[in-house]
Short mmCIF file of C-alpha atoms and ligand atoms in Angstrom, two decimals:
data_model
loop_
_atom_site.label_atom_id
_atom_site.label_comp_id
_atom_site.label_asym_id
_atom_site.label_seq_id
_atom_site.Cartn_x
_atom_site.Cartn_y
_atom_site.Cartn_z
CA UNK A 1 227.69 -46.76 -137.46
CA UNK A 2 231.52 -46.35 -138.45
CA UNK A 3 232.47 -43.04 -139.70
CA UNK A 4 236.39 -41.29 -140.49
CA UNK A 5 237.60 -38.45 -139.94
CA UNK A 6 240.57 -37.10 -141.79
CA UNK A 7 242.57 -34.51 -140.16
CA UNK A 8 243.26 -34.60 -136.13
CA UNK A 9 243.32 -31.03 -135.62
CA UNK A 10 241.00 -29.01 -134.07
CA UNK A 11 238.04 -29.77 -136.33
CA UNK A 12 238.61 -33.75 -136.53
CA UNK A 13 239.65 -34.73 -133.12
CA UNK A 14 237.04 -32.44 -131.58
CA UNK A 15 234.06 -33.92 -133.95
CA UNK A 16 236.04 -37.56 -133.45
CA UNK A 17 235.59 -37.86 -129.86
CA UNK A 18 231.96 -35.91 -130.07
CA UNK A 19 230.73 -38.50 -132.17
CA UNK A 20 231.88 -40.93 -130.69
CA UNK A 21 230.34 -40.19 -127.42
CA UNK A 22 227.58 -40.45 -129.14
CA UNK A 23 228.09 -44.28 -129.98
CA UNK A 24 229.77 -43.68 -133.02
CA UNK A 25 232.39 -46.10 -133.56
CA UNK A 26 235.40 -43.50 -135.04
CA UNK A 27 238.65 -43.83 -136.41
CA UNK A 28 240.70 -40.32 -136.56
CA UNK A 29 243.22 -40.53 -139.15
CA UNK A 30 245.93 -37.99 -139.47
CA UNK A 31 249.48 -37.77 -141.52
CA UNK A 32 251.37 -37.01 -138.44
CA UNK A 33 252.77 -40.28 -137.07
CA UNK A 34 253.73 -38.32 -133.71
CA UNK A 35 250.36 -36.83 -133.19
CA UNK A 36 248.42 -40.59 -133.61
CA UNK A 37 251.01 -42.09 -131.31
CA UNK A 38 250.57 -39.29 -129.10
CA UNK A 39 246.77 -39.50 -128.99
CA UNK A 40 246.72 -43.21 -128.47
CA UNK A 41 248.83 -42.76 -125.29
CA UNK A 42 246.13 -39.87 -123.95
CA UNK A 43 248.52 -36.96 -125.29
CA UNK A 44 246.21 -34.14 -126.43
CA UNK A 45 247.81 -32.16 -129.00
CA UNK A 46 245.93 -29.19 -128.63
CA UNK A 47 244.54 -27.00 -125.30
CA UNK A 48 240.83 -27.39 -125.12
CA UNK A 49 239.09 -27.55 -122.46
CA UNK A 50 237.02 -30.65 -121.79
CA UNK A 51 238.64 -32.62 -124.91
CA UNK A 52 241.11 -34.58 -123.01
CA UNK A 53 238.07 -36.90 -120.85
CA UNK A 54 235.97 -37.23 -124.01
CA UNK A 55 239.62 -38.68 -126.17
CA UNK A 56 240.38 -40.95 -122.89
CA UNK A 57 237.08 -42.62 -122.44
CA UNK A 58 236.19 -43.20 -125.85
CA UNK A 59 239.37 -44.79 -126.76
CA UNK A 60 239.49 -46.69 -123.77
CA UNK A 61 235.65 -48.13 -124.32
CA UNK A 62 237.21 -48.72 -128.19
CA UNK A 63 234.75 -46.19 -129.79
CA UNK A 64 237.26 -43.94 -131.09
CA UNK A 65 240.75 -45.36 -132.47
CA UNK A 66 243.95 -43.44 -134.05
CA UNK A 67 245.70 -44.52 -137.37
CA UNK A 68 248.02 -43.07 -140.38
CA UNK A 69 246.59 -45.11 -142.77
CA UNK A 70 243.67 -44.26 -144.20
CA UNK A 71 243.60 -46.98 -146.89
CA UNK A 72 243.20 -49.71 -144.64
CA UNK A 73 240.34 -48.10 -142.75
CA UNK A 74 238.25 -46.86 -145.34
CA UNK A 75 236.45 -49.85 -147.04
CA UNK A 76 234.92 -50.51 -143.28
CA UNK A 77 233.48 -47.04 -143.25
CA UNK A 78 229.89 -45.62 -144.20
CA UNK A 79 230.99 -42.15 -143.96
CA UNK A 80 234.34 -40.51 -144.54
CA UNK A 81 234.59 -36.49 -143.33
CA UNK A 82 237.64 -34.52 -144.58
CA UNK A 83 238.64 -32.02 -141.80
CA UNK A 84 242.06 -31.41 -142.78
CA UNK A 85 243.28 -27.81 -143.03
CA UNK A 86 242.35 -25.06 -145.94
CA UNK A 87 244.85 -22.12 -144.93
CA UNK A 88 245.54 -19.31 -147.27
CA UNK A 89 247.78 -19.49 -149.89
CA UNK A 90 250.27 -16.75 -151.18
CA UNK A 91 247.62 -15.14 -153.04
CA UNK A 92 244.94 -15.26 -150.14
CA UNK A 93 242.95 -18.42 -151.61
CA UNK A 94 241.66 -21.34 -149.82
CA UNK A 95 244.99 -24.02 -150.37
CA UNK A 96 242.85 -27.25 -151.44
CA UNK A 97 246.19 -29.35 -152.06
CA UNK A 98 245.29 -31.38 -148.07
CA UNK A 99 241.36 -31.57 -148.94
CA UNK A 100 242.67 -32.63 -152.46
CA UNK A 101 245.44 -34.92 -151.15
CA UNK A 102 243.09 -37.08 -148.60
CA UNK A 103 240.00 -37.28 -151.65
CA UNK A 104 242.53 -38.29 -153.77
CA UNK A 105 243.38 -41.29 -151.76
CA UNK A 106 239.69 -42.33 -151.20
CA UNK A 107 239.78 -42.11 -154.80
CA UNK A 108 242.30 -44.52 -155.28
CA UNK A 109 241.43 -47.09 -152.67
CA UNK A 110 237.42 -47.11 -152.40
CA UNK A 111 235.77 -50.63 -153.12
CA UNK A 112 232.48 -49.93 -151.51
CA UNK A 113 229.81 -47.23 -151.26
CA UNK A 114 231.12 -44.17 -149.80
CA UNK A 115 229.43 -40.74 -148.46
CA UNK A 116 232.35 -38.35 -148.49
CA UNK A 117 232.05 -35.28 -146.43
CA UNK A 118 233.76 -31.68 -146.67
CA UNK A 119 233.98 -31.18 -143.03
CA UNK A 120 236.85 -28.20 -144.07
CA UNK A 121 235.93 -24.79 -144.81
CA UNK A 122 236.38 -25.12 -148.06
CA UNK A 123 235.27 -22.24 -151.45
CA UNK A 124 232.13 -23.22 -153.25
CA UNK A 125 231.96 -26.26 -155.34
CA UNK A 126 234.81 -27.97 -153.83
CA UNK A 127 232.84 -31.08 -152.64
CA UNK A 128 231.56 -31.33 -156.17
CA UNK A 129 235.18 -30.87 -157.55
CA UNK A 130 236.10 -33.83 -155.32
CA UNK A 131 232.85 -35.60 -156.15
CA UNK A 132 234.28 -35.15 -159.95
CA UNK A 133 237.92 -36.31 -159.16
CA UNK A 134 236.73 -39.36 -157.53
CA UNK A 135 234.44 -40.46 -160.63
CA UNK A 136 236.90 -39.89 -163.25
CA UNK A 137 239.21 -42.12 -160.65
CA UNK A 138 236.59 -45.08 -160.39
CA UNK A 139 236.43 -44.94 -163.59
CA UNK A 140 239.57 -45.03 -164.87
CA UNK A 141 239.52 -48.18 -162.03
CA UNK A 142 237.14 -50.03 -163.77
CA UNK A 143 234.87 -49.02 -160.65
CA UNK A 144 232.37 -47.02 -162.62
CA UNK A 145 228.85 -47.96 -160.97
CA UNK A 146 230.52 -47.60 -157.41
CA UNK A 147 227.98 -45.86 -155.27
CA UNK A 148 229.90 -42.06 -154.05
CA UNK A 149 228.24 -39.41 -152.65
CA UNK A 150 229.67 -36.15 -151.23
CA UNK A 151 227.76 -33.97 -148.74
CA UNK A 152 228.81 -30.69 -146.77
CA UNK A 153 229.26 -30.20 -143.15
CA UNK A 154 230.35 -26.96 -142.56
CA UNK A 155 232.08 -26.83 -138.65
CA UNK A 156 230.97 -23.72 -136.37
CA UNK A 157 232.48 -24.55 -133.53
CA UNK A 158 234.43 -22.45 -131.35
CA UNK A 159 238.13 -23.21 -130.23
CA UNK A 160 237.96 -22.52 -126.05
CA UNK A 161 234.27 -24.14 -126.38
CA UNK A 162 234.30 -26.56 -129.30
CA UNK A 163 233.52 -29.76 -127.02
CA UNK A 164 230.18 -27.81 -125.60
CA UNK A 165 229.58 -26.38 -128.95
CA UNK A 166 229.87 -29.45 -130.49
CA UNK A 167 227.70 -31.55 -128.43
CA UNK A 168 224.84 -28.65 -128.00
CA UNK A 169 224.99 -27.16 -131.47
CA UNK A 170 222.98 -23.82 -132.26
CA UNK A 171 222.24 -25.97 -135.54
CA UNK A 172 224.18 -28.48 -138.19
CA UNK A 173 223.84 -27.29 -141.81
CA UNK A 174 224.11 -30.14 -143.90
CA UNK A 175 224.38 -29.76 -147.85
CA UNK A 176 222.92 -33.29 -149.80
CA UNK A 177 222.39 -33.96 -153.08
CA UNK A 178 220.48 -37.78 -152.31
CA UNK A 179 218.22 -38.86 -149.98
CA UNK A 180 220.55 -41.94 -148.80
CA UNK A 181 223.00 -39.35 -148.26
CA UNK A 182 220.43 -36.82 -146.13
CA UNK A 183 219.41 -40.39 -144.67
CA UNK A 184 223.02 -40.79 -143.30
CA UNK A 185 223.74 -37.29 -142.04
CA UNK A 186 219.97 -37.48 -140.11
CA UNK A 187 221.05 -40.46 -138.43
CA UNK A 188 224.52 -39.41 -137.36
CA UNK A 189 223.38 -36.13 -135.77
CA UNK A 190 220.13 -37.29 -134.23
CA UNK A 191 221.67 -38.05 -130.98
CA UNK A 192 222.79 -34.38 -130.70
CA UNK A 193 219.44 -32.96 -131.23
CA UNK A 194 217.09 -35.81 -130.03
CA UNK A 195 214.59 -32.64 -128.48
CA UNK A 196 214.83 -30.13 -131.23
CA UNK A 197 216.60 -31.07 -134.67
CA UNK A 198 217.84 -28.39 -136.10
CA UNK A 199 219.66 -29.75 -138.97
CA UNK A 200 219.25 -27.33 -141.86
CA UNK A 201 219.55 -29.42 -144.95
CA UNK A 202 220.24 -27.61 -147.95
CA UNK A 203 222.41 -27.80 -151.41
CA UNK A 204 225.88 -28.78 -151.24
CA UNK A 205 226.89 -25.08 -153.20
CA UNK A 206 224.87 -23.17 -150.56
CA UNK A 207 226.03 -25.12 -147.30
CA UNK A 208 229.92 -24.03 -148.64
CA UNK A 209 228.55 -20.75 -148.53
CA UNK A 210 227.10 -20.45 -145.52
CA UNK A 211 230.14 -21.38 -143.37
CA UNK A 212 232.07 -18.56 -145.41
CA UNK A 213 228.92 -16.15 -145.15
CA UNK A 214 228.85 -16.79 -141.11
CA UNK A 215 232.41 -16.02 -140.48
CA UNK A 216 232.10 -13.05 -142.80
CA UNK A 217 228.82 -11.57 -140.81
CA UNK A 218 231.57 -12.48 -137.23
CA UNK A 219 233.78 -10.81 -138.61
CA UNK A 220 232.09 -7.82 -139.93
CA UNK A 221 230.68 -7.22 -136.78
CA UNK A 222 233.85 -7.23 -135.05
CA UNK A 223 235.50 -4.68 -137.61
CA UNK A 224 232.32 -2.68 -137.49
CA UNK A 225 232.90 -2.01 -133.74
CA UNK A 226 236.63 -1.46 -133.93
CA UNK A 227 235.63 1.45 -136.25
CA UNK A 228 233.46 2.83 -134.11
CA UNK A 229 235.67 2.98 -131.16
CA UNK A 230 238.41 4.32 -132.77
CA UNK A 231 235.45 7.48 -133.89
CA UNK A 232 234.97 7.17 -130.29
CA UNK A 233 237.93 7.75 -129.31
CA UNK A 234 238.68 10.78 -131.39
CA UNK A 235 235.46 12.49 -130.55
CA UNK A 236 234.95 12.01 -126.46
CA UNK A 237 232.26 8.62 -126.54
CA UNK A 238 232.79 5.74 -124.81
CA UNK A 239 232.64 2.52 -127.21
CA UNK A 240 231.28 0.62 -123.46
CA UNK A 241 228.33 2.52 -123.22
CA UNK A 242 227.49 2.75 -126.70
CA UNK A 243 227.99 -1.43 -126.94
CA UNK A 244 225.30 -1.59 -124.49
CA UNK A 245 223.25 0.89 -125.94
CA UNK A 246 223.17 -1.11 -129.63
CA UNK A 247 223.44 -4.44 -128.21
CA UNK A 248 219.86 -4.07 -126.33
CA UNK A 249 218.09 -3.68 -129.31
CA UNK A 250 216.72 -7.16 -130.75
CA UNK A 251 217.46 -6.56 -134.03
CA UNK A 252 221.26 -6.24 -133.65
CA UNK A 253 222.12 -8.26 -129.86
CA UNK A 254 224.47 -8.52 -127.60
CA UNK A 255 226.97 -10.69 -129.15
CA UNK A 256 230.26 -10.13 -131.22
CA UNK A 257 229.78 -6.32 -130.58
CA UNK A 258 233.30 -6.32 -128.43
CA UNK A 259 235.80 -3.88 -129.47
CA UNK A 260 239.49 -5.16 -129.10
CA UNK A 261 243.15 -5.17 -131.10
CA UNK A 262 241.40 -7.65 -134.07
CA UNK A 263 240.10 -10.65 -134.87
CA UNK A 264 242.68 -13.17 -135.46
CA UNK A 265 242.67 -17.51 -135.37
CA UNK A 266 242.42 -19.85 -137.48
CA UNK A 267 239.57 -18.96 -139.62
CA UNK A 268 238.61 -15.55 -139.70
CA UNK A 269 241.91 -14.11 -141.47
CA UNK A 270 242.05 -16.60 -144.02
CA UNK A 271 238.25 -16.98 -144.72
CA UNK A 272 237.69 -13.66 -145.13
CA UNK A 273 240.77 -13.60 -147.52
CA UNK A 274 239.46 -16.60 -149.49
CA UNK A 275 236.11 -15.25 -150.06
CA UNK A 276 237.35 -11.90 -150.98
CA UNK A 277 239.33 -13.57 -153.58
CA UNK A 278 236.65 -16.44 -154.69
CA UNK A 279 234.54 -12.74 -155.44
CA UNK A 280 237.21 -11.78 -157.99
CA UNK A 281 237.46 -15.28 -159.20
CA UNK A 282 233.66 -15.35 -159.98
CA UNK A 283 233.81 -10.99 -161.19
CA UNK A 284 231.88 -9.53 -158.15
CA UNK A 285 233.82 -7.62 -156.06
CA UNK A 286 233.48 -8.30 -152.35
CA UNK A 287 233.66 -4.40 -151.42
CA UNK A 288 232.29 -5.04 -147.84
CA UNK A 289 234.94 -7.67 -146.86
CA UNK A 290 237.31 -5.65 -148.47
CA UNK A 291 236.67 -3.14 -145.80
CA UNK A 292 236.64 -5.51 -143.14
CA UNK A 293 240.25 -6.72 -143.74
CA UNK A 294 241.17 -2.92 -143.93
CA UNK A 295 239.67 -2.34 -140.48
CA UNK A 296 241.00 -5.83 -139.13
CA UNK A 297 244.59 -5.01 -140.54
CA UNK A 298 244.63 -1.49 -139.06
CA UNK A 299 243.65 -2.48 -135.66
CA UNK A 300 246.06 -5.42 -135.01
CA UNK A 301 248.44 -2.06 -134.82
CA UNK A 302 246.73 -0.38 -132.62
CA UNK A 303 248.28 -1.61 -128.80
CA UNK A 304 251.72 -0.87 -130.24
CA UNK A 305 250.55 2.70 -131.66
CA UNK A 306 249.12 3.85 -128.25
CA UNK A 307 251.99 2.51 -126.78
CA UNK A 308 254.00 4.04 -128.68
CA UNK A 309 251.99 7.68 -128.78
CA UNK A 310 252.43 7.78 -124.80
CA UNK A 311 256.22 7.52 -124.44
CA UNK A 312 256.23 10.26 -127.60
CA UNK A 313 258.43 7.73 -130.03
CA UNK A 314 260.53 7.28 -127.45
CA UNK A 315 260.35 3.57 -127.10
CA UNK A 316 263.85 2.05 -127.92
CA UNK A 317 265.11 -0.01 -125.26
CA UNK A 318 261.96 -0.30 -123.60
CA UNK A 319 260.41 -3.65 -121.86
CA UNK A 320 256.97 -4.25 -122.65
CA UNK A 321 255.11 -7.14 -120.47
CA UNK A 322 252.14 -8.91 -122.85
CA UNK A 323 249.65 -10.98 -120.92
CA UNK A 324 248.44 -13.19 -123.51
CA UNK A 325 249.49 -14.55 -126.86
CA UNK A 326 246.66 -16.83 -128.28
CA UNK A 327 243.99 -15.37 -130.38
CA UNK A 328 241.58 -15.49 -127.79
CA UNK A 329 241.06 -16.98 -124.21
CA UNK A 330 240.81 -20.66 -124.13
CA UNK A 331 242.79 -21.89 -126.72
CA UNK A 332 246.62 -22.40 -127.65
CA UNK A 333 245.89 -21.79 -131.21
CA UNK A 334 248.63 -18.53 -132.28
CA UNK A 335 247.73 -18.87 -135.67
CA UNK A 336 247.34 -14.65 -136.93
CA UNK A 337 247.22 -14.10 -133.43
CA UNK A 338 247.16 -10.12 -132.96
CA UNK A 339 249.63 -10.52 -130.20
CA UNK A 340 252.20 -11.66 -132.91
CA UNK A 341 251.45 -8.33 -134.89
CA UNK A 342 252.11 -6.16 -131.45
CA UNK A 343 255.44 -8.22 -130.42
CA UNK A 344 256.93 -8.26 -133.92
CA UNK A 345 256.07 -4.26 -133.92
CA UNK A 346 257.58 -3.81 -130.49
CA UNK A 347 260.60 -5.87 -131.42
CA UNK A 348 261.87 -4.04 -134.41
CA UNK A 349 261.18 -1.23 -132.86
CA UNK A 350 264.02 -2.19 -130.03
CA UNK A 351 261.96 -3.23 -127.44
CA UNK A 352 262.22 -6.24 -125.10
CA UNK A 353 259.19 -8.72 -124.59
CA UNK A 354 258.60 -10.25 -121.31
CA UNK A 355 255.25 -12.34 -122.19
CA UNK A 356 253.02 -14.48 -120.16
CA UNK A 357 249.85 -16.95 -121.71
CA UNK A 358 248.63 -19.48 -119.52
CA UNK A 359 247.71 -21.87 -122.47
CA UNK A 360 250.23 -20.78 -125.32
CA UNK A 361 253.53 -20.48 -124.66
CA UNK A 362 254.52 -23.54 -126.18
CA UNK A 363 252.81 -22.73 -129.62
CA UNK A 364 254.14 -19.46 -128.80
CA UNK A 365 257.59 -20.36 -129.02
CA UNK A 366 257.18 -22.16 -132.76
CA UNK A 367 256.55 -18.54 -133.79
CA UNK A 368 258.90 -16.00 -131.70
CA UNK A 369 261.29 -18.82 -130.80
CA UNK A 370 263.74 -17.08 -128.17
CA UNK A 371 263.35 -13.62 -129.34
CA UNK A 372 261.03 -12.89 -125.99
CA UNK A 373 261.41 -13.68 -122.56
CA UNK A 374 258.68 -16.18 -121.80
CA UNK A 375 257.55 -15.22 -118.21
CA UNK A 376 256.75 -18.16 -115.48
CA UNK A 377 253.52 -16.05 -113.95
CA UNK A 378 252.18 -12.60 -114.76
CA UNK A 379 253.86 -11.05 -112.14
CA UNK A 380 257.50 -12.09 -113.83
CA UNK A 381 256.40 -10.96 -117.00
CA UNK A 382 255.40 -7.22 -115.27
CA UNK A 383 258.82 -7.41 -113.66
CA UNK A 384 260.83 -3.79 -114.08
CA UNK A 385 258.37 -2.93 -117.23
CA UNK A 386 257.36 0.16 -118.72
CA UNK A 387 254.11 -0.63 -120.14
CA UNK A 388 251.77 -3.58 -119.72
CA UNK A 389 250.05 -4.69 -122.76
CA UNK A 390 246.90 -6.85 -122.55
CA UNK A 391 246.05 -8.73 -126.54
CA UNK A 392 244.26 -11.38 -124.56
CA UNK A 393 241.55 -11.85 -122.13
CA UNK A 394 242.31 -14.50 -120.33
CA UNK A 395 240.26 -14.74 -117.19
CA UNK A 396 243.53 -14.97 -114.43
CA UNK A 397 244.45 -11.10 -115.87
CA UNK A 398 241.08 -9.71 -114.89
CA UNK A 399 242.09 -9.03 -110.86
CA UNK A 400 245.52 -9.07 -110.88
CA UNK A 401 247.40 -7.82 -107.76
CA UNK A 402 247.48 -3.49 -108.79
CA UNK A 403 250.07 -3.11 -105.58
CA UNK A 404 252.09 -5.51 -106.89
CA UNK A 405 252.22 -4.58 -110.11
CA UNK A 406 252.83 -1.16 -108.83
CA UNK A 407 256.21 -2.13 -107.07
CA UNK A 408 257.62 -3.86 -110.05
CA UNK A 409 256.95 -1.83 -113.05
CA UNK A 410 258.78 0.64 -113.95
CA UNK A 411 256.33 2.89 -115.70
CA UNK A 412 252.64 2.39 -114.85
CA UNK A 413 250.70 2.23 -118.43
CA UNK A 414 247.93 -0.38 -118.63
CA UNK A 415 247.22 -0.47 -122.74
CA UNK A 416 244.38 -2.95 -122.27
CA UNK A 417 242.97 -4.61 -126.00
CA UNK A 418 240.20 -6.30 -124.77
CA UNK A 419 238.60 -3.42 -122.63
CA UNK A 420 238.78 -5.84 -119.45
CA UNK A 421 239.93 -3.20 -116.75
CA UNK A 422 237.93 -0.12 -115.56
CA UNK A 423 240.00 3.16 -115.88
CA UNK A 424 238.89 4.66 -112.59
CA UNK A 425 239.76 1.60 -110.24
CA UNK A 426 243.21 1.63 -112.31
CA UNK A 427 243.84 5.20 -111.92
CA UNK A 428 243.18 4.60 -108.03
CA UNK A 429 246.02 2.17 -108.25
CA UNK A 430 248.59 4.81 -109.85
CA UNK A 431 247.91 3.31 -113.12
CA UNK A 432 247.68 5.55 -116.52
CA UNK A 433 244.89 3.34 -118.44
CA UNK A 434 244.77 3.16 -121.92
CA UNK A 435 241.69 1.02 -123.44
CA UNK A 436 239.27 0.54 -127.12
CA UNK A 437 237.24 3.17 -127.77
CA UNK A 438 237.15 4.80 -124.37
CA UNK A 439 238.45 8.52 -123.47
N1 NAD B 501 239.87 -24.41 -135.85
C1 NAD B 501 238.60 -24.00 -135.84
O1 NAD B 501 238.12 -23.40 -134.88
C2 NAD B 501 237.70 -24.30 -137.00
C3 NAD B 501 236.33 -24.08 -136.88
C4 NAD B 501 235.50 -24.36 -137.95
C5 NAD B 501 236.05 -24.82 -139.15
N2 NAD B 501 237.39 -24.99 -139.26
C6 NAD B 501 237.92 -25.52 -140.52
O2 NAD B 501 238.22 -26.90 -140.34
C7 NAD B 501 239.38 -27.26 -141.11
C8 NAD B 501 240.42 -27.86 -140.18
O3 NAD B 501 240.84 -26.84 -139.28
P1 NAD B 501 241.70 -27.18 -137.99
O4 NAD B 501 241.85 -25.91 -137.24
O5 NAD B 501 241.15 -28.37 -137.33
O6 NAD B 501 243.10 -27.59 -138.69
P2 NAD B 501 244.41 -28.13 -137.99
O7 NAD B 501 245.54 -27.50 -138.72
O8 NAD B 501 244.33 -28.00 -136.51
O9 NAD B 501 244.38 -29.70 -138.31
C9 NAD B 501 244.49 -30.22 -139.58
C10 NAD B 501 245.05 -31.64 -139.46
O10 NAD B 501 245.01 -32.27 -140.73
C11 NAD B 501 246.16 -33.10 -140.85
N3 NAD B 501 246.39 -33.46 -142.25
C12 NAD B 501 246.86 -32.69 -143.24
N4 NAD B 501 246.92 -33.39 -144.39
C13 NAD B 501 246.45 -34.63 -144.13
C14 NAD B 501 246.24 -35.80 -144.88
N5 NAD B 501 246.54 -35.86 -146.20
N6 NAD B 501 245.74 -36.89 -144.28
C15 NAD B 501 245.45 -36.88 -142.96
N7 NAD B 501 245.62 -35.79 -142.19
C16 NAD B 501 246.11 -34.68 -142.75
C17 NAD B 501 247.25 -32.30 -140.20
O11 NAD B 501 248.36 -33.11 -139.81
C18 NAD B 501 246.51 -31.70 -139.00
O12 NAD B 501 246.62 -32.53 -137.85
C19 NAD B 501 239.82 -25.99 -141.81
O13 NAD B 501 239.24 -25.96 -143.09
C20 NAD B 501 239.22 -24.90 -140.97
O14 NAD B 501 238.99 -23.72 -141.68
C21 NAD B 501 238.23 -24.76 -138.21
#
């Protein structure tokens, strides 16, 4: 089977190299000449773990290949996904122009039967708005009785875990309008589920949905919790205890239940946006969602306000040390990264940044450029600072060195986002701790 995927970003190269460990013969196409040349030389432009083997021995066994140019690809292909980008625009909707862009030149250069694929996140009815585009194009072509059919592949993968998540999925939702095309998508995915198949096929308008509707629940969860350990906080409860308390009940679980400074990444922020605004578009207000921004928005401010709340205002000329800048662990991706909302807070406020990520300082740097100190080691990044601030969990901050730390800070606040340290062993180290939700 030959598929394409358009986009090499998180999305395509990750699917790219699943499939094709699969068997899948793959071509990743992408508009940035740097990034193919890059990838056909074993340069991984993102940190994932696990991604780099699966790119190397697929393109070295020729299953998975690299090009710009999509045109002279695509007539060999039985299935073409779209996993380019869908960030927001100025007004908070899903920007279509890439998704648009890529089906515009299938559009223009399809000869044979095609199953297109909306591997983006994309608002409801955008595969059939492409499916639309493409027709009128054949047409115009003199191609009218070409065979096109569009399906939806919404992507739940996780950046940090995407290769695992990918190969092992909790299940594929795949939205078909033919049986060749639910034909197709069965045999592609097979391999992944060859003891249990749990590929949900449904309609192309609800598939769109239910990638938007999943982040929404994530994220609703997370904003839920933030709320309640900030009522925590103000009236004596510990958000730890109560976690565990809600989280062993079946009907709500364990996971996403995690207090911290905000959800930030890639998707969350802007799908949350976009389906606020696809509400308004369609004249239902998205009142829930509305809230969860609110929340979201309010507690990406929170690290700087408790920071600033312990020195009493008096924070000019102040060094703060950050451990961590990406979203989450895992991952270089900065992209509405709550550290970015803390450091831009701290900075116009007067006070220096000495920051450490093991994974992000690169990215890092396209966003803060040389307005921090970018730290070699965690340690560095501590050196002669008033305040430690912790946005991101990474698993090397979890036992740090408290003696150390202790001889090179100059004031001894821990304001900890993700709720990783324990107050008492911290105040047994001469450390004033400051977590989510917590007295
Ligand atoms: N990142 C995630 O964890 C994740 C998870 C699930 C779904 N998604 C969704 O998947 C989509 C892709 O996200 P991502 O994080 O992989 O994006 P990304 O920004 O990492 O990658 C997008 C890639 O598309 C390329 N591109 C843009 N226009 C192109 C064109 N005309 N032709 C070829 N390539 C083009 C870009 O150069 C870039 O390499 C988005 O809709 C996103 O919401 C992302």
């Amino acid at each position: 089977m030959r598929i394409a995927i358009v986009g090499t970003g998180y999305v395509g190269l990750v699917s790219g190299a699943c499939f094709a460990e699969m068997g899948v013969d793959v071509t990743c196409v992408d508009i940035d000449s740097a990034k193919i040349e890059g990838l056909k030389k074993g340069i991984i432009p993102i940190y994932e773990p696990g991604l780099k083997n699966i790119v190397v021995r697929n393109y070295e066994a020729e299953r998975l290949h690299f090009t710009t140019d999509l045109p002279s690809v695509l007539n060999e292909m039985e299935i073409v996904f779209i996993a380019v980008g869908t960030p927001s625009d100025k007004d908070g909707n899903a920007d279509l122009s890439y998704v648009m862009t890529v089906a515009g030149t299938i559009a223009d250069h399809v000869t044979k039967p095609l199953l297109i694929v909306t591997k983006s996140t994309v608002p409801v009815g955008t595969s059939h708005r492409i499916l639309e585009m493409v027709k009128k194009r054949l047409t115009e072509r003199g191609l009218p009785d070409l065979r096109i059919d569009v399906a939806s592949n919404p992507e739940f993968l996780k950046e940090g875990a995407a290769v695992n998540d990918f190969m092992s999925p909790d299940r594929v939702v795949v939205g078909v309008e033919s049986q060749e095309a639910e034909d197709l998508m069965t045999k592609l995915y097979r391999p992944f589920l060859l003891n249990n198949f749990r590929v949900i096929f449904m309609d192309i308008l609800s598939s769109e949905m239910t990638k938007y509707a999943s982040n929404a629940m994530l994220a609703t969860r997370i904003s839920f919790m933030n709320d309640i350990a900030n009522l925590c906080e103000v009236v004596g409860a510990d958000v730890n205890a109560v976690r565990r308390g809600m989280g062993s009940d079946s009907r709500i679980g364990r996971s996403f239940l995690y207090p911290g400074c905000g959800y930030g990444g890639s998707c969350f922020p802007k799908d949350i946006r976009a389906i606020i605004r696809e509400g308004e578009d369609a004249g239902y207000e998205m009142k829930v969602l509305k809230a969860v921004e609110e929340v979201n928005n309010n507690q990406k401010t929170v690290l700087f306000r408790k920071f600033r709340r312990w020195f009493r205002g008096d924070i000019k000329g102040r060094t703060v040390a950050v451990w961590g800048l990406s979203f989450k662990p895992e991952t270089d991706d900065m992209r509405d990264a709550p550290s970015l909302t803390l450091i831009e807070s701290l900075l116009e406020a007067g006070v220096a940044v000495r920051a450490y990520d093991p994974a992000a300082m690169t990215e890092a740097r396209i966003y803060l450029n040389d307005k921090i100190y970018y730290a070699a080691d965690i340690y560095d990044a501590a050196h002669g600072a008033d305040a430690l601030i912790v946005p991101t969990e990474w698993k090397e901050f979890r036992m740090p060195d408290w003696k150390k730390l202790k001889s090179i800070m100059h004031h001894h606040l821990v304001i900890d986002g993700r709720n990783i340290y324990n107050s008492e062993e911290l105040a047994t180290h001469g450390f004033d701790y400051h977590g989510i939700g917590q007295r």
